Amino acid sequence: QDQFCESPVGATSPETGDVWKKVFDWSTFRVNVVGDVPGVELCGALKNVVAIGAGFCDGLEYGGNTKAAIIRVGLEEMMRFVKYFYKSENAATYFESCGVADLITTCFGGRNRKCAEIFAKHKGAKSWDEIEVEQLDGQKLQGTITAKDVMTCLKTEGVEAMFPLFCKIYMIAFENVPVEEIVSF
């Protein structure tokens, strides 16, 4: 459609980043080089978990303020996760397109949000696999897989209490916790 968008490239060396920028940067596709590789990569994955929480809110028709709160807490937990597991404290990364911009886009229009909305409307009676087949035309949900991986990391370290929203999303998605509990964390 030739509409403007942007993407970061995580690169440990400016020279490598500049190569990628020269290859992909265009008038309608801006490429920003970011040195925080773990932050860029994890934002790209963790936003999908938060989008599941946003989709639960949409399926329950909780409204914009509730969804905004889930997104805000989700961003905090994304930052905390990156800092805890990768010792990265580059707050500027979250203001790149991989951070808050991609988080907002995914929580309002992404496939993880859409499928979580359907899951919530059916109160978990429809499986993720069923929803994926019916809705995604061969694409896969990243948020459900990432939620499982995140939970494995949190349990291994014993830090579940530091990530109450991530844990609640996982419990609703996989442990039959009522979807209405999305606001109780």
GROMACS .gro file of C-alpha atoms in nm, residues 114-116 118-119 122-141 144:
model
   26
  114LYS     CA    1  -0.790  -1.083   1.761
  115CYS     CA    2  -0.758  -1.449   1.863
  116ALA     CA    3  -0.755  -1.363   2.234
  118ILE     CA    4  -1.238  -1.476   2.038
  119PHE     CA    5  -1.098  -1.691   2.320
  122HIS     CA    6  -1.605  -1.817   2.417
  123LYS     CA    7  -1.482  -1.814   2.780
  124GLY     CA    8  -1.198  -2.049   2.685
  125ALA     CA    9  -1.432  -2.313   2.543
  126LYS     CA   10  -1.264  -2.279   2.202
  127SER     CA   11  -0.903  -2.396   2.198
  128TRP     CA   12  -0.618  -2.184   2.072
  129ASP     CA   13  -0.559  -2.440   1.797
  130GLU     CA   14  -0.920  -2.414   1.678
  131ILE     CA   15  -0.910  -2.035   1.680
  132GLU     CA   16  -0.579  -2.031   1.496
  133VAL     CA   17  -0.708  -2.261   1.220
  134GLU     CA   18  -1.034  -2.067   1.180
  135GLN     CA   19  -0.885  -1.718   1.185
  136LEU     CA   20  -0.525  -1.710   1.068
  137ASP     CA   21  -0.519  -1.878   0.725
  138GLY     CA   22  -0.205  -2.077   0.803
  139GLN     CA   23  -0.031  -1.814   1.016
  140LYS     CA   24   0.063  -1.893   1.375
  141LEU     CA   25   0.002  -1.720   1.704
  144THR     CA   26   0.069  -1.817   2.312
   0.00000   0.00000   0.00000
